[in-house]
Structures are given as C-alpha cells and as structure tokens.
PDB file of C-alpha atoms in Angstrom:
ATOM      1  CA  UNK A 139      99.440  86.837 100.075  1.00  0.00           C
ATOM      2  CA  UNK A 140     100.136  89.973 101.685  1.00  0.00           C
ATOM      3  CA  UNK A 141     103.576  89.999 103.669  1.00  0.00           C
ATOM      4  CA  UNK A 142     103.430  91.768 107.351  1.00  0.00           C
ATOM      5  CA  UNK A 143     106.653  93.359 108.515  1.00  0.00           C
ATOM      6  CA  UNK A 144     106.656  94.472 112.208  1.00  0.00           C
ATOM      7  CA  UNK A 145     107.940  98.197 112.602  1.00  0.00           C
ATOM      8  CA  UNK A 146     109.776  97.990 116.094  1.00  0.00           C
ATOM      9  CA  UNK A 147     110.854 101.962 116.633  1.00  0.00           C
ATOM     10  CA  UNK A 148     108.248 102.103 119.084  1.00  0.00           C
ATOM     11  CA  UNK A 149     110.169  99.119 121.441  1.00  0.00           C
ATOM     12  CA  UNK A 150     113.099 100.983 120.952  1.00  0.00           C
ATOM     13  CA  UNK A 151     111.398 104.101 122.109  1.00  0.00           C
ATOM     14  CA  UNK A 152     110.387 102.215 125.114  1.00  0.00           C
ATOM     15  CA  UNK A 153     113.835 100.905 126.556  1.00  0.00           C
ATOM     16  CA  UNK A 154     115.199 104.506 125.646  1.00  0.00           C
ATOM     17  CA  UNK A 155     112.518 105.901 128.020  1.00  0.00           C
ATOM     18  CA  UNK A 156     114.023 104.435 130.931  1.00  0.00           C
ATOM     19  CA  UNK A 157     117.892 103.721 129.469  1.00  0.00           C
ATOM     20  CA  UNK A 158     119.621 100.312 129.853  1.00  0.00           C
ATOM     21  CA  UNK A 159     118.739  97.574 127.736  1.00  0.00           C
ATOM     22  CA  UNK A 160     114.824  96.502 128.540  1.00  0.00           C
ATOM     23  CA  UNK A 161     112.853  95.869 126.371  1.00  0.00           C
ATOM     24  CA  UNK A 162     115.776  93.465 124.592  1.00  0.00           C
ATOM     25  CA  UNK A 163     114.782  94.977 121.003  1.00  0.00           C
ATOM     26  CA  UNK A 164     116.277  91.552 119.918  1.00  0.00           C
ATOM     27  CA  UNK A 165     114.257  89.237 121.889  1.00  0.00           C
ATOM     28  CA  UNK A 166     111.347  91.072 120.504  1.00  0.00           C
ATOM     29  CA  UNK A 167     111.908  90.353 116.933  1.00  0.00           C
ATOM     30  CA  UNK A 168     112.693  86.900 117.961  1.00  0.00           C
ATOM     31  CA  UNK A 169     108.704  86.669 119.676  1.00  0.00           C
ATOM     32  CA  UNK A 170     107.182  88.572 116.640  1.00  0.00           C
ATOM     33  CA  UNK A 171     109.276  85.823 113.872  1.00  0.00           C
ATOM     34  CA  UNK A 172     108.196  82.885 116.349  1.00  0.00           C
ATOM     35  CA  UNK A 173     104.418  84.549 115.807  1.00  0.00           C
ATOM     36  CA  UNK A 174     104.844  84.149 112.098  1.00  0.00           C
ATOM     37  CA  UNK A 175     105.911  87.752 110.894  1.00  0.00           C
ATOM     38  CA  UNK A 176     107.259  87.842 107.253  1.00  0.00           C
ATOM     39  CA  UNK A 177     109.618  90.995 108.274  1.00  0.00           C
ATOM     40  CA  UNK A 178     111.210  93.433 110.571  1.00  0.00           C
ATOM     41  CA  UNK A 179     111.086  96.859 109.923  1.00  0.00           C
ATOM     42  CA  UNK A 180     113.237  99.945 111.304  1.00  0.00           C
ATOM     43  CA  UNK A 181     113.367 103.657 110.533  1.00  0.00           C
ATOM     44  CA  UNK A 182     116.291 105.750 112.742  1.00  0.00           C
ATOM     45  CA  UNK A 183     116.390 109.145 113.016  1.00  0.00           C
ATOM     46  CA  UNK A 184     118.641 111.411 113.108  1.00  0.00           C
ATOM     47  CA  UNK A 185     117.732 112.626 116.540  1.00  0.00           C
ATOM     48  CA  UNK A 186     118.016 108.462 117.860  1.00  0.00           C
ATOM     49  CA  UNK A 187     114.433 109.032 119.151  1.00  0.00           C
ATOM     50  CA  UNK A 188     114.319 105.176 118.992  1.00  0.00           C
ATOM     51  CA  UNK A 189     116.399 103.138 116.769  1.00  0.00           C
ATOM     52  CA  UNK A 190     120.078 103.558 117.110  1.00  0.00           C
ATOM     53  CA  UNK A 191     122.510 102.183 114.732  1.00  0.00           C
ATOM     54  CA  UNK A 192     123.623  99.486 117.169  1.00  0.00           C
ATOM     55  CA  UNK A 193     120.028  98.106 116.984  1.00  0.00           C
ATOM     56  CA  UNK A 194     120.451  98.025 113.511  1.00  0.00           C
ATOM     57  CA  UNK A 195     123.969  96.104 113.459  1.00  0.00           C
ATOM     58  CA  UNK A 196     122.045  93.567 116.238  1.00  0.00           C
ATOM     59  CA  UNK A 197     118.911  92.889 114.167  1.00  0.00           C
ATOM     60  CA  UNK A 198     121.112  92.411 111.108  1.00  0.00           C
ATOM     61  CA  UNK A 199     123.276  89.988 112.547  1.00  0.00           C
ATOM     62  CA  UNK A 200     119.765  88.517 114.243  1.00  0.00           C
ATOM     63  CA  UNK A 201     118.189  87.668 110.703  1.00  0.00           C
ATOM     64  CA  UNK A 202     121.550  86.125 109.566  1.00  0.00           C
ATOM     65  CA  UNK A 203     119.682  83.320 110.949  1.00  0.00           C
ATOM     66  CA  UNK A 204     116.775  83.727 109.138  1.00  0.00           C
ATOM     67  CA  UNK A 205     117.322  83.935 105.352  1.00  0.00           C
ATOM     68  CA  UNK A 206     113.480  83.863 104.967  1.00  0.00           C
ATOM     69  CA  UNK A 207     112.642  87.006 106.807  1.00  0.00           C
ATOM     70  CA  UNK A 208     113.224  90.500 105.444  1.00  0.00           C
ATOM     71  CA  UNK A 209     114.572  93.560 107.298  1.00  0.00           C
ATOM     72  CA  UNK A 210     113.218  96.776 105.989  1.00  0.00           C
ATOM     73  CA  UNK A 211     114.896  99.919 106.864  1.00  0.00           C
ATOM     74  CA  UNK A 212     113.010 103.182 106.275  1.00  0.00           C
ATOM     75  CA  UNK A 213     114.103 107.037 106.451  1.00  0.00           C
ATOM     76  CA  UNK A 214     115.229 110.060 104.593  1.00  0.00           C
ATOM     77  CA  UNK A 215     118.119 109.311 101.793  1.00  0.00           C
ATOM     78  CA  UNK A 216     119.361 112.972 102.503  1.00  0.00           C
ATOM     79  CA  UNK A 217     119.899 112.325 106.434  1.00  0.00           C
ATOM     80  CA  UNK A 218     123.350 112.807 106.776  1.00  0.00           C
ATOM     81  CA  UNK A 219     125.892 112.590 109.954  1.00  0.00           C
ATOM     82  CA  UNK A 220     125.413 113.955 113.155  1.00  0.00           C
ATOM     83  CA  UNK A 221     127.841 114.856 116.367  1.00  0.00           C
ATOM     84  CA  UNK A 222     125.240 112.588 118.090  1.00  0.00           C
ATOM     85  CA  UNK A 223     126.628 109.429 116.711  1.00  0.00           C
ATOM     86  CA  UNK A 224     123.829 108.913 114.149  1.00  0.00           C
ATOM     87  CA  UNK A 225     126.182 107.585 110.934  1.00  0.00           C
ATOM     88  CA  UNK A 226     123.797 108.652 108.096  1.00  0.00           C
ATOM     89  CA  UNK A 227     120.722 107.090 106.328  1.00  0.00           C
ATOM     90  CA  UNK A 228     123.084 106.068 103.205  1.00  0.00           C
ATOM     91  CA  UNK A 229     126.303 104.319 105.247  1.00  0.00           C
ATOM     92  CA  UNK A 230     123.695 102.329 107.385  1.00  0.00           C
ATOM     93  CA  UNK A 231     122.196 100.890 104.147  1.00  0.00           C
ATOM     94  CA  UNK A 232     125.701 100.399 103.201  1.00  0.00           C
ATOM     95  CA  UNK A 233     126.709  98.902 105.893  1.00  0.00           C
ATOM     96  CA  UNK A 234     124.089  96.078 106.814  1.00  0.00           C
ATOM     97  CA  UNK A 235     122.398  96.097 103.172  1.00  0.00           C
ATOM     98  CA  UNK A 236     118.917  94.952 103.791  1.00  0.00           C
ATOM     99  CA  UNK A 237     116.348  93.294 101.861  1.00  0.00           C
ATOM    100  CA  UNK A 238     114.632  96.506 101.298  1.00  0.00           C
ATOM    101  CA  UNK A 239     114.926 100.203 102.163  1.00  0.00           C
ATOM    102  CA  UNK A 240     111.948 102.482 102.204  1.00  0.00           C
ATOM    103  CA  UNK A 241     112.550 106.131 101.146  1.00  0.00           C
ATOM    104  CA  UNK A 242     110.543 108.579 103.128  1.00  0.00           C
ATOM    105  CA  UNK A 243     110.602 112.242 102.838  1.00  0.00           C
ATOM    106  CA  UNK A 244     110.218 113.104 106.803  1.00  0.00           C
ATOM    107  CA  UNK A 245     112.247 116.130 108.146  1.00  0.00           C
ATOM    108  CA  UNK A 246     114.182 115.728 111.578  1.00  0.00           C
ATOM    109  CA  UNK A 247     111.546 117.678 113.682  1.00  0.00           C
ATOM    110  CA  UNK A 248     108.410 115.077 112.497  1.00  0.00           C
ATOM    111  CA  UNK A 249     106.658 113.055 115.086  1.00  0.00           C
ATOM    112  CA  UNK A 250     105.898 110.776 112.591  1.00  0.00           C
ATOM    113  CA  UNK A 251     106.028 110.054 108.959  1.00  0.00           C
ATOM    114  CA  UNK A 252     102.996 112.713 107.458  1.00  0.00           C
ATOM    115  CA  UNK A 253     103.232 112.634 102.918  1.00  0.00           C
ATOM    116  CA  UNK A 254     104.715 110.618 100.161  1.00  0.00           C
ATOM    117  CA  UNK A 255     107.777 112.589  97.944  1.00  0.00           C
ATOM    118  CA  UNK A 256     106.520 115.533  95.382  1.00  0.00           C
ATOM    119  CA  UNK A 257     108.532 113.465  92.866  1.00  0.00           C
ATOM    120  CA  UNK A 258     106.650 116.497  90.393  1.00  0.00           C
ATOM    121  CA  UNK A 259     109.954 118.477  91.827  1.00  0.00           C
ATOM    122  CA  UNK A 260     112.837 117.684  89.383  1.00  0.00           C
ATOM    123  CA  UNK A 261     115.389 118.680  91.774  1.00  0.00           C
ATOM    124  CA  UNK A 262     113.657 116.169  93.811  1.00  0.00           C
ATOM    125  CA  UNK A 263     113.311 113.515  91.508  1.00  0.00           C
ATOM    126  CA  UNK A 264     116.422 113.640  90.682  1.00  0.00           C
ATOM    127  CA  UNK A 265     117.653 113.209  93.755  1.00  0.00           C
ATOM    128  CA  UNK A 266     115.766 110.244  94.554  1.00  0.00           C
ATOM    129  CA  UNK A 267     116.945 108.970  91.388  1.00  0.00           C
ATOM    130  CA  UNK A 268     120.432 108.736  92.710  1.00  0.00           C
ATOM    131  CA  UNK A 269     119.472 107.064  96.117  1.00  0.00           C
ATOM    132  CA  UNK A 270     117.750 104.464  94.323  1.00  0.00           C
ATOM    133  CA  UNK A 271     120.409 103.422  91.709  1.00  0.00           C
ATOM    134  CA  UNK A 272     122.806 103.690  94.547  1.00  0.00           C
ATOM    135  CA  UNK A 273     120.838 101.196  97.015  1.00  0.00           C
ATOM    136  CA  UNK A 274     120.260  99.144  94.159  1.00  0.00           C
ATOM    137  CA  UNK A 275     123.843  98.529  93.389  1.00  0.00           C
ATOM    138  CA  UNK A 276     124.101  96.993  96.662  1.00  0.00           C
ATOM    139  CA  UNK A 277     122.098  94.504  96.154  1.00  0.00           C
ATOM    140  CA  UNK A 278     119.067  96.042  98.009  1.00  0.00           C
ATOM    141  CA  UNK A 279     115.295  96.513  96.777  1.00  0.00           C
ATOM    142  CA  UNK A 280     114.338 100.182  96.944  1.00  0.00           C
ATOM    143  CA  UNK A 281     110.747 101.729  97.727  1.00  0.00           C
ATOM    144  CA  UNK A 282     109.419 105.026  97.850  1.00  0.00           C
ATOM    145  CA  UNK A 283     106.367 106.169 100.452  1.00  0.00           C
ATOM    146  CA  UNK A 284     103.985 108.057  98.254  1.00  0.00           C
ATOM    147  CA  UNK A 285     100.388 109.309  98.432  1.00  0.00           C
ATOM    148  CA  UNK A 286      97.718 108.013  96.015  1.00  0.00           C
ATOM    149  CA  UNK A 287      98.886 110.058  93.081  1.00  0.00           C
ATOM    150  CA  UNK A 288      98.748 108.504  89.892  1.00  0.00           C
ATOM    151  CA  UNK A 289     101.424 111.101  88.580  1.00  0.00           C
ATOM    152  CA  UNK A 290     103.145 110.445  91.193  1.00  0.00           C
ATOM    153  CA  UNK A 291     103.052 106.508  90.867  1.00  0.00           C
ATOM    154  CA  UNK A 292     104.353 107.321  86.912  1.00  0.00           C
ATOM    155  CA  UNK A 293     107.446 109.195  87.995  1.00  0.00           C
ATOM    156  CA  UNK A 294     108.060 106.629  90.547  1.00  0.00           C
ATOM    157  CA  UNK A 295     108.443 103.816  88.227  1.00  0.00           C
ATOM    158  CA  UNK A 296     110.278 106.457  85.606  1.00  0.00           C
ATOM    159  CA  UNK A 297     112.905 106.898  88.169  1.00  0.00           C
ATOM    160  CA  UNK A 298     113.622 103.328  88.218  1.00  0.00           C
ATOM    161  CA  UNK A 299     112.174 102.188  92.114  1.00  0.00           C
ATOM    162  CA  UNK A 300     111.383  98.698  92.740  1.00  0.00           C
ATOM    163  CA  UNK A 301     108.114  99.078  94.496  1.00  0.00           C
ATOM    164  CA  UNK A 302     106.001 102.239  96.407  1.00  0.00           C
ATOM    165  CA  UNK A 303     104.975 102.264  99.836  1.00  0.00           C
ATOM    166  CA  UNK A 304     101.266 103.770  99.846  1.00  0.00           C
ATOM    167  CA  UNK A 305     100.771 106.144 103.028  1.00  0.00           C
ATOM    168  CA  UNK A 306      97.334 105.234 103.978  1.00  0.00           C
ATOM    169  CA  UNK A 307      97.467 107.526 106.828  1.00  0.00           C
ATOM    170  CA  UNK A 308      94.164 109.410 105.553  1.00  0.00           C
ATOM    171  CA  UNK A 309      92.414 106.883 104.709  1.00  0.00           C
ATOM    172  CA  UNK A 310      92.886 105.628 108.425  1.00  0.00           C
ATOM    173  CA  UNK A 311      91.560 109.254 109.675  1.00  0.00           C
ATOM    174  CA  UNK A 312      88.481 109.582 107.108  1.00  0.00           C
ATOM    175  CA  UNK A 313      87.905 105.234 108.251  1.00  0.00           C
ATOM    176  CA  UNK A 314      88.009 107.007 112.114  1.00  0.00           C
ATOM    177  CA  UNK A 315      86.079 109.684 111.534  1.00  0.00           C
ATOM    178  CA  UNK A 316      83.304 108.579 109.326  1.00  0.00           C
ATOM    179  CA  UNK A 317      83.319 104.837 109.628  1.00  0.00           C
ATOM    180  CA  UNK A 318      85.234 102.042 107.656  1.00  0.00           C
ATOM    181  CA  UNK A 319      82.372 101.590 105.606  1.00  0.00           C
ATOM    182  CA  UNK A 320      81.173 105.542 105.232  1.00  0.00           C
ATOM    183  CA  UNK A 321      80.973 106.690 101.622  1.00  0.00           C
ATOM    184  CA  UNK A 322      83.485 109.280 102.468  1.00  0.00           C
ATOM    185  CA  UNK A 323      86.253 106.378 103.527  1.00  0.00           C
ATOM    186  CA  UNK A 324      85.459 104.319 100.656  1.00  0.00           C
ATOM    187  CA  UNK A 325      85.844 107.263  98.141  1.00  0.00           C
ATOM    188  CA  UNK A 326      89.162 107.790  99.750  1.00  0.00           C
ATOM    189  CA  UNK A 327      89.881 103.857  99.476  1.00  0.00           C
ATOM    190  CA  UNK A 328      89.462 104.074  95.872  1.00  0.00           C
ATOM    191  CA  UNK A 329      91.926 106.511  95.435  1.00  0.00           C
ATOM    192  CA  UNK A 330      94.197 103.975  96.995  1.00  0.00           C
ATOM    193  CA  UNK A 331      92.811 101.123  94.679  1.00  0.00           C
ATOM    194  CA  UNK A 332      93.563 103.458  91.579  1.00  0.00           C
ATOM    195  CA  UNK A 333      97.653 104.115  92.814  1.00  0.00           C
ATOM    196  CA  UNK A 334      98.233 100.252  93.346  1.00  0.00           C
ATOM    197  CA  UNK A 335      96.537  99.171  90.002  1.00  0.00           C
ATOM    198  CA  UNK A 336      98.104 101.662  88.573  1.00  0.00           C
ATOM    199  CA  UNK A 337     101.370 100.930  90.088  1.00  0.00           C
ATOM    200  CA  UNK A 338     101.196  97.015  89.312  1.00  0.00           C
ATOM    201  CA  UNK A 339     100.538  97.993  85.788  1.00  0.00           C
ATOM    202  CA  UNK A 340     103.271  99.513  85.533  1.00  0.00           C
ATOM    203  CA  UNK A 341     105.950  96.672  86.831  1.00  0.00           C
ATOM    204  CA  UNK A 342     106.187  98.268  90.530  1.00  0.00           C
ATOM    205  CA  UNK A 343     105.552  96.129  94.038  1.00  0.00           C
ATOM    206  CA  UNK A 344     103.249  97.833  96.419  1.00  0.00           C
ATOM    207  CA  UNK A 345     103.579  98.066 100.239  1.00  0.00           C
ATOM    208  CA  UNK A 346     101.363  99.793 102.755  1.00  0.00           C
ATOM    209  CA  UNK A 347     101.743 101.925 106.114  1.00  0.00           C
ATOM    210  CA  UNK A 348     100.660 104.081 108.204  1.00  0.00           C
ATOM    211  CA  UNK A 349      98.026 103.446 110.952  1.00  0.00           C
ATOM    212  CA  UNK A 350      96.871 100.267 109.871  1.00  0.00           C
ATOM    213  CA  UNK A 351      95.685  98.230 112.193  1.00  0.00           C
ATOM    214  CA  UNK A 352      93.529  95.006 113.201  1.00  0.00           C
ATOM    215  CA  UNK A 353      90.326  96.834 112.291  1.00  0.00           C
ATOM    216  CA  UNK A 354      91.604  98.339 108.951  1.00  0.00           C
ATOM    217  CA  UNK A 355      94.194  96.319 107.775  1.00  0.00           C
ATOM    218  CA  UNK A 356      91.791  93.848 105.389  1.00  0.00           C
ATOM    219  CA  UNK A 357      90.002  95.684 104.121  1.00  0.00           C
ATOM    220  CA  UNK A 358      92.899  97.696 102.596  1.00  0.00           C
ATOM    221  CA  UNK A 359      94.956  94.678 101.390  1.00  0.00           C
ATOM    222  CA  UNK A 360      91.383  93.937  99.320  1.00  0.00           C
ATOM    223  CA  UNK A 361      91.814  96.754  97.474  1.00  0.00           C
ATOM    224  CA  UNK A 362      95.045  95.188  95.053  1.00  0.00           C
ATOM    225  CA  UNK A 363      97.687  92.707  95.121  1.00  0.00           C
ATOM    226  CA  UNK A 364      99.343  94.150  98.188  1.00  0.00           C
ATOM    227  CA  UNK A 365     103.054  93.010  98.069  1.00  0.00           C
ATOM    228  CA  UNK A 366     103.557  93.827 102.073  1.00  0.00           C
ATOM    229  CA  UNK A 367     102.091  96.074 104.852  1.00  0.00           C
ATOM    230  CA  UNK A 368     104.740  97.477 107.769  1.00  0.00           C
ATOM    231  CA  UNK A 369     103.126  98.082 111.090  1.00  0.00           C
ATOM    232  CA  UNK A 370     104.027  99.348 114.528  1.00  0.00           C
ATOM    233  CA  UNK A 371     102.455 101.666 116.624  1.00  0.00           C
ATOM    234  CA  UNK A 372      99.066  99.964 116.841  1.00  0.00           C
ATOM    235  CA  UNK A 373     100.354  96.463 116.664  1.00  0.00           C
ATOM    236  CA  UNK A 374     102.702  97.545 120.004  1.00  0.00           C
ATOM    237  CA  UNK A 375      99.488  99.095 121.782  1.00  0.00           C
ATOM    238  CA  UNK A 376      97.421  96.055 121.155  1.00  0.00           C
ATOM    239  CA  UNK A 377     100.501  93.885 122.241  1.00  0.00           C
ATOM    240  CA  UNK A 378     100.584  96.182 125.540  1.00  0.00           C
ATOM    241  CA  UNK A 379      96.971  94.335 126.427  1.00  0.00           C
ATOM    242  CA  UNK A 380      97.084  90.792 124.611  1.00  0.00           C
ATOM    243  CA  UNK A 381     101.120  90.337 124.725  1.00  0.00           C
ATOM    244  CA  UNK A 382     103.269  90.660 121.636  1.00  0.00           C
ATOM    245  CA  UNK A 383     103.002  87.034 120.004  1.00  0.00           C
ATOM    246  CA  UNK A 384      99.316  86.845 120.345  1.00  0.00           C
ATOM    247  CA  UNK A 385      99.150  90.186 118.903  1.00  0.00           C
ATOM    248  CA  UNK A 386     101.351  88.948 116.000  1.00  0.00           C
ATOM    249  CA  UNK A 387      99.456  86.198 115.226  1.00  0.00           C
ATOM    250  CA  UNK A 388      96.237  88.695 115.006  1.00  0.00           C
ATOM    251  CA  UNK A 389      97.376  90.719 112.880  1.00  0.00           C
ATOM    252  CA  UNK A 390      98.011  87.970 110.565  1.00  0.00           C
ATOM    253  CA  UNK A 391      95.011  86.472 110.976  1.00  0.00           C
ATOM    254  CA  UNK A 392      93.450  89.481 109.893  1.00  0.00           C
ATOM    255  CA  UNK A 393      95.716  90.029 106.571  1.00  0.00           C
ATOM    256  CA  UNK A 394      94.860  86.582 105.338  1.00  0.00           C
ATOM    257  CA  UNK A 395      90.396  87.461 105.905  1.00  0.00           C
TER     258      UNK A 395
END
C-alpha cells in the first residue's frame, strides 16, 4: 500500500506570514497523524521561507512519540550555512537523523522544486555519491527526486541510493491541460510507469511528488508499486475548505481506490 507523508512547509509559510506562533506547526502534524498519515515531510531553505530549523528540532522530538510514523526531510545536500541562522542541509540531517532524507537539486532563488538531478554529470554524481553514503552512515534512508529517465534511474541505483522520488510535476500539467485521461497525459504517465518498473527492478523504493492531488493521486500510484507519495500544497488548499483532518483522511481514501 502506498504510504502518504504530509509536506507541511506550506503551514509554516502561513504562521511566518503573520509572525508569532499560529498555526502551531506541531499541533498540525498531531491532526494530520490522528487522520491516519503514514509521514511528515519538511524541506527548509536556506532563505527560512517556511521551515526553520526549530520546527525541525520540534517535529523530531514530536514523532519520538510515534515510532511508526516517518519524518522525511527534503532539500539540497550542497546548502550550506547562512548569517540568517539556517545551519545547513547536512548538520540538520545530522542532527535529528530522520527516517528518510530526500535529495533535491533546487537552487535558493526557486519557488518550488522544478527537475530531478542530471546524475549524467560526473561531477554531479559524484557528489551525490558522497551525500548519500554520508546520510546513510547515520542510520538514515536516502532518496533522490528524479525525472522519468531510465538513465537516470541506472545511475541512481549505481550510486548506491535507497529509493528515487519521481517528480510528477508534468504529468500533473499535461493531466491539467489535456485531461487525466487525454492520450497526451497517459503517454506522459507511461513514461512514469517505465522509471518505477525500471527502478524496482533494479532493488530501488519509489516515492512520488509534486502536485499530486485528490484528483490525480490514484491514478498515479496504479502505475507501480509506489513505496510513498509526499504532498502539501494541494492537500493544505483543500484543508483551507474541508479542515485539515477531513482532508487527511481524503487523501487517503483516494490512495487506497
């Protein structure tokens, strides 16, 4: 069964907004675990758009409690220190050493996460090499957010990663602008189906994100043995209009169709 892991950045983004400490980003996660969520996801920035390392200590020490429910914490390996407090992507996996860590290749100036790694780059490969034996050491599952690539899928499982994260943003915009069942989104869904057998063939786990929402989200888990999808901004709008367990328990609903 395919795992759902709640991305909260955009609750985060919310009580920044305004300052002080509403919404409780804590009391959130504790709603979407009472709705039945698998998993809590987070991805800081550098710039502490949303998620700020004290959220992360909070959370951590939140799902103490919970030995059954993962925390997933996505961003760039090569985000270092900043003057504005933000410690680095590598001490904050060091520090709270969570179930799993997604490696994403976004810059600092991204709105939001937009392609998988070129893993094709050896200087980049390489490099993303290191970050994963060194996450691994700790104790903490490592996955990379790719595009549908098959070459890229290889290199990921040469360079020793526990799973891949498929980006299924365009499959979302071709589903949008076409129709979920158009030829043109189901050509593009195949691609998809291609990377994940691919990447279950060759030993790898394989999570989803990007868009996915109530609408979507089945008929994308269909395609493969879909370890776990991560989802936030369109499970937090829905949750704006139907409230943020009800929403949970939706969006798991629809998974499990």
């Amino acid at each position: 069964m395919t795992r759902l892991s709640v991305n909260v950045n955009k609750i985060a983004w919310l009580r920044n907004a305004r300052g002080g400490s509403k919404p409780d980003l804590v009391a959130s996660c504790a709603t979407i675990l009472r709705a039945g969520a698998h998993g809590i996801t987070v991805h800081p920035r550098p710039d502490q758009r949303h998620i700020v390392p004290d959220d992360i200590t909070r959370i951590h020490a939140f799902l103490s409690d919970h030995p059954d429910v993962e925390f997933n914490i996505e961003g760039n390996p090569n985000s270092t220190k900043g003057e504005n407090g933000y410690p680095g992507f590598t001490t904050l996996i060091e520090t709270t050493r969570p179930d799993q860590c997604t490696l994403v290749p976004d810059n600092e100036d991204q709105l939001t996460s937009d392609h998988g790694w070129d893993l094709k780059d050896d200087h980049t490969f390489q490099s993303a090499a290191a970050h994963v034996r060194r996450y691994q050491d700790l104790g903490v599952r490592t996955s990379l957010f790719l595009d549908p690539d098959l070459e890229q899928v290889a290199r990921a499982r040469e360079l020793g990663a526990d799973r891949i994260e498929l980006y299924t943003g365009p499959w979302v915009d071709a589903t949008e602008d076409f129709g979920l069942d158009s030829d043109i989104a189901n050509e593009r869904l195949a691609e998809y189906k291609s990377a994940a057998n691919r990447a279950l063939e060759l030993g790898l786990g394989v999570n989803a994100g990007h868009d996915l929402n109530q609408t979507n989200v089945a008929k994308f888990c269909g395609i493969a043995d879909i370890a776990e999808v991560s989802i936030g901004h369109a499970l937090i709008s829905d949750a704006l209009e139907e409230g943020l367990r009800t929403t949970v328990s939706k969006y798991l609903a629809a998974i499990k169709s």
